[in-house]
Tab-separated table of N, CA and C in Angstrom:
chain	number	residue	atom	x	y	z
A	66	UNK	N	0.806	-1.193	0.000
A	66	UNK	CA	0.000	0.000	0.000
A	66	UNK	C	0.858	1.268	0.000
A	67	UNK	N	2.096	1.159	0.483
A	67	UNK	CA	2.996	2.305	0.515
A	67	UNK	C	4.336	1.908	-0.118
A	68	UNK	N	4.369	1.775	-1.453
A	68	UNK	CA	5.595	1.283	-2.108
A	68	UNK	C	6.789	2.208	-1.939
A	69	UNK	N	6.546	3.490	-1.641
A	69	UNK	CA	7.653	4.431	-1.474
A	69	UNK	C	8.233	4.420	-0.058
A	70	UNK	N	7.688	3.599	0.805
A	70	UNK	CA	8.180	3.543	2.186
A	70	UNK	C	9.631	3.084	2.206
A	71	UNK	N	10.370	3.635	3.135
A	71	UNK	CA	11.787	3.311	3.299
A	71	UNK	C	11.956	2.441	4.535
A	72	UNK	N	12.738	1.387	4.412
A	72	UNK	CA	13.089	0.613	5.602
A	72	UNK	C	14.499	1.009	6.004
A	73	UNK	N	14.738	1.008	7.292
A	73	UNK	CA	16.030	1.405	7.850
A	73	UNK	C	16.430	2.826	7.450
A	74	UNK	N	15.535	3.775	7.722
A	74	UNK	CA	15.844	5.182	7.516
A	74	UNK	C	17.004	5.567	8.423
A	75	UNK	N	17.959	6.276	7.873
A	75	UNK	CA	19.135	6.706	8.623
A	75	UNK	C	19.135	8.226	8.725
A	76	UNK	N	19.236	8.736	9.944
A	76	UNK	CA	19.371	10.169	10.181
A	76	UNK	C	20.667	10.403	10.939
A	77	UNK	N	21.335	11.521	10.663
A	77	UNK	CA	22.609	11.835	11.309
A	77	UNK	C	22.502	13.210	11.953
A	78	UNK	N	22.905	13.294	13.238
A	78	UNK	CA	22.862	14.602	13.901
A	78	UNK	C	24.132	15.396	13.592
A	79	UNK	N	24.209	16.611	14.100
A	79	UNK	CA	25.349	17.495	13.815
A	79	UNK	C	26.668	16.962	14.360
A	80	UNK	N	26.600	16.085	15.352
A	80	UNK	CA	27.821	15.508	15.930
A	80	UNK	C	28.274	14.259	15.171
A	81	UNK	N	27.521	13.872	14.153
A	81	UNK	CA	27.876	12.695	13.373
A	81	UNK	C	27.316	11.392	13.921
A	82	UNK	N	26.406	11.480	14.887
A	82	UNK	CA	25.794	10.279	15.449
A	82	UNK	C	24.669	9.804	14.538
A	83	UNK	N	24.670	8.509	14.237
A	83	UNK	CA	23.666	7.916	13.364
A	83	UNK	C	22.510	7.341	14.173
A	84	UNK	N	21.315	7.551	13.667
A	84	UNK	CA	20.102	6.961	14.245
A	84	UNK	C	19.403	6.200	13.117
A	85	UNK	N	18.975	4.993	13.411
A	85	UNK	CA	18.283	4.177	12.420
A	85	UNK	C	16.843	3.948	12.879
A	86	UNK	N	15.926	4.057	11.921
A	86	UNK	CA	14.507	3.872	12.190
A	86	UNK	C	13.981	2.768	11.281
A	87	UNK	N	12.974	2.050	11.765
A	87	UNK	CA	12.521	0.849	11.066
A	87	UNK	C	11.841	1.124	9.725
A	88	UNK	N	10.818	1.954	9.698
A	88	UNK	CA	10.079	2.224	8.464
A	88	UNK	C	9.702	3.702	8.422
A	89	UNK	N	9.848	4.317	7.256
A	89	UNK	CA	9.483	5.719	7.101
A	89	UNK	C	8.739	5.927	5.787
A	90	UNK	N	7.801	6.840	5.841
A	90	UNK	CA	7.044	7.223	4.656
A	90	UNK	C	6.727	8.702	4.801
A	91	UNK	N	7.172	9.482	3.820
A	91	UNK	CA	7.058	10.938	3.909
A	91	UNK	C	7.658	11.390	5.239
A	92	UNK	N	6.924	12.085	6.068
A	92	UNK	CA	7.484	12.552	7.341
A	92	UNK	C	6.978	11.714	8.520
A	93	UNK	N	6.603	10.468	8.255
A	93	UNK	CA	6.106	9.569	9.300
A	93	UNK	C	7.054	8.385	9.473
A	94	UNK	N	7.317	8.046	10.719
A	94	UNK	CA	8.191	6.915	11.052
A	94	UNK	C	7.419	5.934	11.918
A	95	UNK	N	7.635	4.649	11.652
A	95	UNK	CA	7.149	3.604	12.547
A	95	UNK	C	8.381	2.934	13.131
A	96	UNK	N	8.449	2.937	14.437
A	96	UNK	CA	9.572	2.338	15.157
A	96	UNK	C	9.051	1.114	15.907
A	97	UNK	N	9.587	-0.057	15.590
A	97	UNK	CA	9.172	-1.302	16.228
A	97	UNK	C	10.139	-1.609	17.360
A	98	UNK	N	9.636	-1.649	18.587
A	98	UNK	CA	10.473	-1.910	19.764
A	98	UNK	C	10.220	-3.296	20.319
A	99	UNK	N	11.253	-4.105	20.326
A	99	UNK	CA	11.171	-5.399	20.989
A	99	UNK	C	11.068	-5.189	22.491
A	100	UNK	N	10.268	-6.008	23.142
A	100	UNK	CA	10.032	-5.837	24.578
A	100	UNK	C	11.322	-5.927	25.393
A	101	UNK	N	12.189	-6.863	25.070
A	101	UNK	CA	13.441	-7.022	25.813
A	101	UNK	C	14.451	-5.941	25.419
A	102	UNK	N	14.686	-5.769	24.120
A	102	UNK	CA	15.739	-4.872	23.650
A	102	UNK	C	15.467	-3.413	23.974
A	103	UNK	N	14.199	-3.073	24.141
A	103	UNK	CA	13.852	-1.683	24.468
A	103	UNK	C	13.218	-1.558	25.848
A	104	UNK	N	13.274	-2.632	26.609
A	104	UNK	CA	12.837	-2.626	28.016
A	104	UNK	C	11.415	-2.096	28.175
A	105	UNK	N	10.483	-2.805	27.577
A	105	UNK	CA	9.075	-2.396	27.651
A	105	UNK	C	8.699	-2.118	29.107
A	106	UNK	N	8.226	-0.897	29.398
A	106	UNK	CA	7.864	-0.536	30.772
A	106	UNK	C	6.756	-1.398	31.379
A	107	UNK	N	6.031	-2.126	30.550
A	107	UNK	CA	5.035	-3.057	31.092
A	107	UNK	C	5.696	-4.219	31.831
A	108	UNK	N	6.942	-4.513	31.464
A	108	UNK	CA	7.624	-5.692	31.998
A	108	UNK	C	8.890	-5.387	32.786
A	109	UNK	N	9.421	-4.181	32.643
A	109	UNK	CA	10.696	-3.860	33.289
A	109	UNK	C	10.587	-2.592	34.118
A	110	UNK	N	11.314	-2.590	35.241
A	110	UNK	CA	11.462	-1.398	36.078
A	110	UNK	C	12.733	-0.676	35.663
A	111	UNK	N	12.824	0.598	35.968
A	111	UNK	CA	13.964	1.389	35.504
A	111	UNK	C	15.315	0.867	35.987
A	112	UNK	N	15.350	0.162	37.105
A	112	UNK	CA	16.627	-0.335	37.628
A	112	UNK	C	16.969	-1.750	37.143
A	113	UNK	N	16.070	-2.386	36.406
A	113	UNK	CA	16.365	-3.727	35.881
A	113	UNK	C	17.550	-3.647	34.928
A	114	UNK	N	18.457	-4.605	35.074
A	114	UNK	CA	19.633	-4.649	34.203
A	114	UNK	C	19.365	-5.647	33.086
A	115	UNK	N	19.555	-5.176	31.853
A	115	UNK	CA	19.318	-6.014	30.686
A	115	UNK	C	20.650	-6.298	29.998
A	116	UNK	N	20.692	-6.246	28.715
A	116	UNK	CA	21.886	-6.612	27.956
A	116	UNK	C	23.023	-5.605	28.136
A	117	UNK	N	24.233	-6.102	28.077
A	117	UNK	CA	25.459	-5.305	28.191
A	117	UNK	C	25.500	-4.414	29.416
A	118	UNK	N	24.817	-4.807	30.481
A	118	UNK	CA	24.830	-4.052	31.725
A	118	UNK	C	23.981	-2.798	31.732
A	119	UNK	N	23.221	-2.572	30.665
A	119	UNK	CA	22.353	-1.397	30.599
A	119	UNK	C	21.120	-1.590	31.468
A	120	UNK	N	20.769	-0.551	32.195
A	120	UNK	CA	19.507	-0.596	32.933
A	120	UNK	C	18.381	-0.237	31.973
A	121	UNK	N	17.168	-0.557	32.367
A	121	UNK	CA	16.008	-0.181	31.557
A	121	UNK	C	15.989	1.335	31.363
A	122	UNK	N	16.313	2.071	32.417
A	122	UNK	CA	16.326	3.536	32.313
A	122	UNK	C	17.347	4.018	31.291
A	123	UNK	N	18.526	3.379	31.240
A	123	UNK	CA	19.534	3.722	30.224
A	123	UNK	C	18.954	3.542	28.821
A	124	UNK	N	18.274	2.434	28.628
A	124	UNK	CA	17.691	2.117	27.317
A	124	UNK	C	16.605	3.126	26.974
A	125	UNK	N	15.747	3.444	27.938
A	125	UNK	CA	14.684	4.421	27.694
A	125	UNK	C	15.259	5.781	27.323
A	126	UNK	N	16.329	6.184	28.016
A	126	UNK	CA	16.951	7.473	27.720
A	126	UNK	C	17.526	7.507	26.306
A	127	UNK	N	18.165	6.418	25.918
A	127	UNK	CA	18.735	6.325	24.568
A	127	UNK	C	17.618	6.367	23.521
A	128	UNK	N	16.539	5.633	23.755
A	128	UNK	CA	15.413	5.644	22.824
A	128	UNK	C	14.778	7.034	22.744
A	129	UNK	N	14.659	7.704	23.884
A	129	UNK	CA	14.074	9.054	23.906
A	129	UNK	C	14.935	10.025	23.107
A	130	UNK	N	16.242	9.937	23.272
A	130	UNK	CA	17.158	10.798	22.514
A	130	UNK	C	16.946	10.595	21.009
A	131	UNK	N	16.833	9.356	20.613
A	131	UNK	CA	16.638	9.014	19.204
A	131	UNK	C	15.318	9.585	18.676
A	132	UNK	N	14.236	9.367	19.421
A	132	UNK	CA	12.932	9.855	18.990
A	132	UNK	C	12.873	11.384	18.996
A	133	UNK	N	13.443	11.988	20.021
A	133	UNK	CA	13.461	13.454	20.101
A	133	UNK	C	14.193	14.062	18.903
A	134	UNK	N	15.272	13.412	18.486
A	134	UNK	CA	16.017	13.916	17.335
A	134	UNK	C	15.150	13.856	16.079
A	135	UNK	N	14.487	12.733	15.855
A	135	UNK	CA	13.633	12.606	14.671
A	135	UNK	C	12.497	13.631	14.705
A	136	UNK	N	11.909	13.832	15.876
A	136	UNK	CA	10.834	14.827	16.018
A	136	UNK	C	11.370	16.224	15.689
A	137	UNK	N	12.588	16.517	16.144
A	137	UNK	CA	13.179	17.828	15.856
A	137	UNK	C	13.433	18.030	14.366
A	138	UNK	N	13.522	16.933	13.629
A	138	UNK	CA	13.705	16.979	12.175
A	138	UNK	C	12.370	17.006	11.433
A	139	UNK	N	11.260	17.045	12.188
A	139	UNK	CA	9.945	17.169	11.575
A	139	UNK	C	9.190	15.871	11.358
A	140	UNK	N	9.697	14.776	11.902
A	140	UNK	CA	9.024	13.486	11.733
A	140	UNK	C	7.966	13.271	12.810
A	141	UNK	N	6.915	12.572	12.435
A	141	UNK	CA	5.903	12.099	13.376
A	141	UNK	C	6.169	10.614	13.558
A	142	UNK	N	6.127	10.157	14.808
A	142	UNK	CA	6.570	8.799	15.108
A	142	UNK	C	5.476	7.987	15.780
A	143	UNK	N	5.332	6.765	15.314
A	143	UNK	CA	4.471	5.781	15.965
A	143	UNK	C	5.392	4.683	16.483
A	144	UNK	N	5.401	4.492	17.801
A	144	UNK	CA	6.199	3.415	18.403
A	144	UNK	C	5.288	2.216	18.589
A	145	UNK	N	5.723	1.096	18.058
A	145	UNK	CA	4.987	-0.162	18.146
A	145	UNK	C	5.776	-1.091	19.052
A	146	UNK	N	5.108	-1.631	20.061
A	146	UNK	CA	5.751	-2.571	20.973
A	146	UNK	C	5.446	-4.008	20.557
A	147	UNK	N	6.444	-4.852	20.700
A	147	UNK	CA	6.303	-6.278	20.394
A	147	UNK	C	5.071	-6.871	21.085
A	148	UNK	N	4.879	-6.537	22.344
A	148	UNK	CA	3.743	-7.045	23.113
A	148	UNK	C	2.415	-6.703	22.432
A	149	UNK	N	2.278	-5.466	21.974
A	149	UNK	CA	1.048	-5.033	21.306
A	149	UNK	C	0.863	-5.745	19.973
A	150	UNK	N	1.969	-5.951	19.268
A	150	UNK	CA	1.917	-6.679	17.993
A	150	UNK	C	1.402	-8.099	18.202
A	151	UNK	N	1.930	-8.769	19.208
A	151	UNK	CA	1.510	-10.145	19.477
A	151	UNK	C	0.060	-10.221	19.948
A	152	UNK	N	-0.383	-9.191	20.643
A	152	UNK	CA	-1.725	-9.173	21.215
A	152	UNK	C	-2.805	-8.985	20.145
A	153	UNK	N	-2.555	-8.101	19.187
A	153	UNK	CA	-3.580	-7.819	18.181
A	153	UNK	C	-2.923	-7.310	16.895
A	154	UNK	N	-2.477	-8.245	16.061
A	154	UNK	CA	-1.741	-7.890	14.842
A	154	UNK	C	-2.567	-7.062	13.870
A	155	UNK	N	-3.828	-7.409	13.675
A	155	UNK	CA	-4.635	-6.694	12.677
A	155	UNK	C	-4.899	-5.247	13.111
A	156	UNK	N	-5.183	-5.039	14.390
A	156	UNK	CA	-5.392	-3.670	14.871
A	156	UNK	C	-4.120	-2.851	14.750
A	157	UNK	N	-3.007	-3.470	15.081
A	157	UNK	CA	-1.735	-2.775	15.004
A	157	UNK	C	-1.400	-2.406	13.560
A	158	UNK	N	-1.638	-3.317	12.637
A	158	UNK	CA	-1.398	-3.029	11.229
A	158	UNK	C	-2.262	-1.859	10.765
A	159	UNK	N	-3.513	-1.830	11.179
A	159	UNK	CA	-4.390	-0.715	10.808
A	159	UNK	C	-3.878	0.594	11.398
A	160	UNK	N	-3.361	0.564	12.620
A	160	UNK	CA	-2.767	1.765	13.220
A	160	UNK	C	-1.574	2.256	12.407
A	161	UNK	N	-0.770	1.329	11.919
A	161	UNK	CA	0.391	1.703	11.098
A	161	UNK	C	-0.057	2.351	9.790
A	162	UNK	N	-1.071	1.786	9.155
A	162	UNK	CA	-1.610	2.359	7.918
A	162	UNK	C	-2.162	3.753	8.191
A	163	UNK	N	-2.910	3.879	9.263
A	163	UNK	CA	-3.472	5.189	9.627
A	163	UNK	C	-2.376	6.206	9.918
A	164	UNK	N	-1.313	5.753	10.546
A	164	UNK	CA	-0.188	6.641	10.848
A	164	UNK	C	0.402	7.185	9.549
A	165	UNK	N	0.652	6.306	8.587
A	165	UNK	CA	1.212	6.744	7.316
A	165	UNK	C	0.266	7.670	6.560
A	166	UNK	N	-1.007	7.493	6.762
A	166	UNK	CA	-1.992	8.363	6.114
A	166	UNK	C	-2.213	9.659	6.894
A	167	UNK	N	-1.564	9.780	8.050
A	167	UNK	CA	-1.707	10.981	8.871
A	167	UNK	C	-3.018	11.032	9.630
A	168	UNK	N	-3.601	9.866	9.906
A	168	UNK	CA	-4.913	9.816	10.551
A	168	UNK	C	-4.848	9.556	12.050
A	169	UNK	N	-3.684	9.206	12.573
A	169	UNK	CA	-3.601	8.897	14.011
A	169	UNK	C	-3.487	10.180	14.822
A	170	UNK	N	-4.123	10.183	15.963
A	170	UNK	CA	-4.073	11.346	16.856
A	170	UNK	C	-2.943	11.184	17.869
A	171	UNK	N	-2.730	9.978	18.401
A	171	UNK	CA	-1.750	9.745	19.470
A	171	UNK	C	-0.396	9.359	18.902
A	172	UNK	N	0.244	10.278	18.229
A	172	UNK	CA	1.582	10.027	17.722
A	172	UNK	C	2.484	11.150	18.165
A	173	UNK	N	3.777	10.886	18.191
A	173	UNK	CA	4.735	11.919	18.623
A	173	UNK	C	5.011	12.874	17.487
């Protein structure tokens, strides 16, 4: 439905730091967060230690920096959690389509 969509969009800040995003179309990004790799707050507390000694809070801060940068560049972002995908795939897919069409209200 969106053949012009880009996978693995790459943005670079002024310091040369690279940020990668899962799917982009026009000025809309969909970021898919795995529950473990992004420390889903439904399952992890900020002090929980995950991979490479990072706490959940460390991971959240890194993700926030990434999203804030994209927002500052004019992108609207829909974050999709693995848990939500597993719970209701069809609803989530419709949310993604609506996001690309600019129809979602609860997006960053």
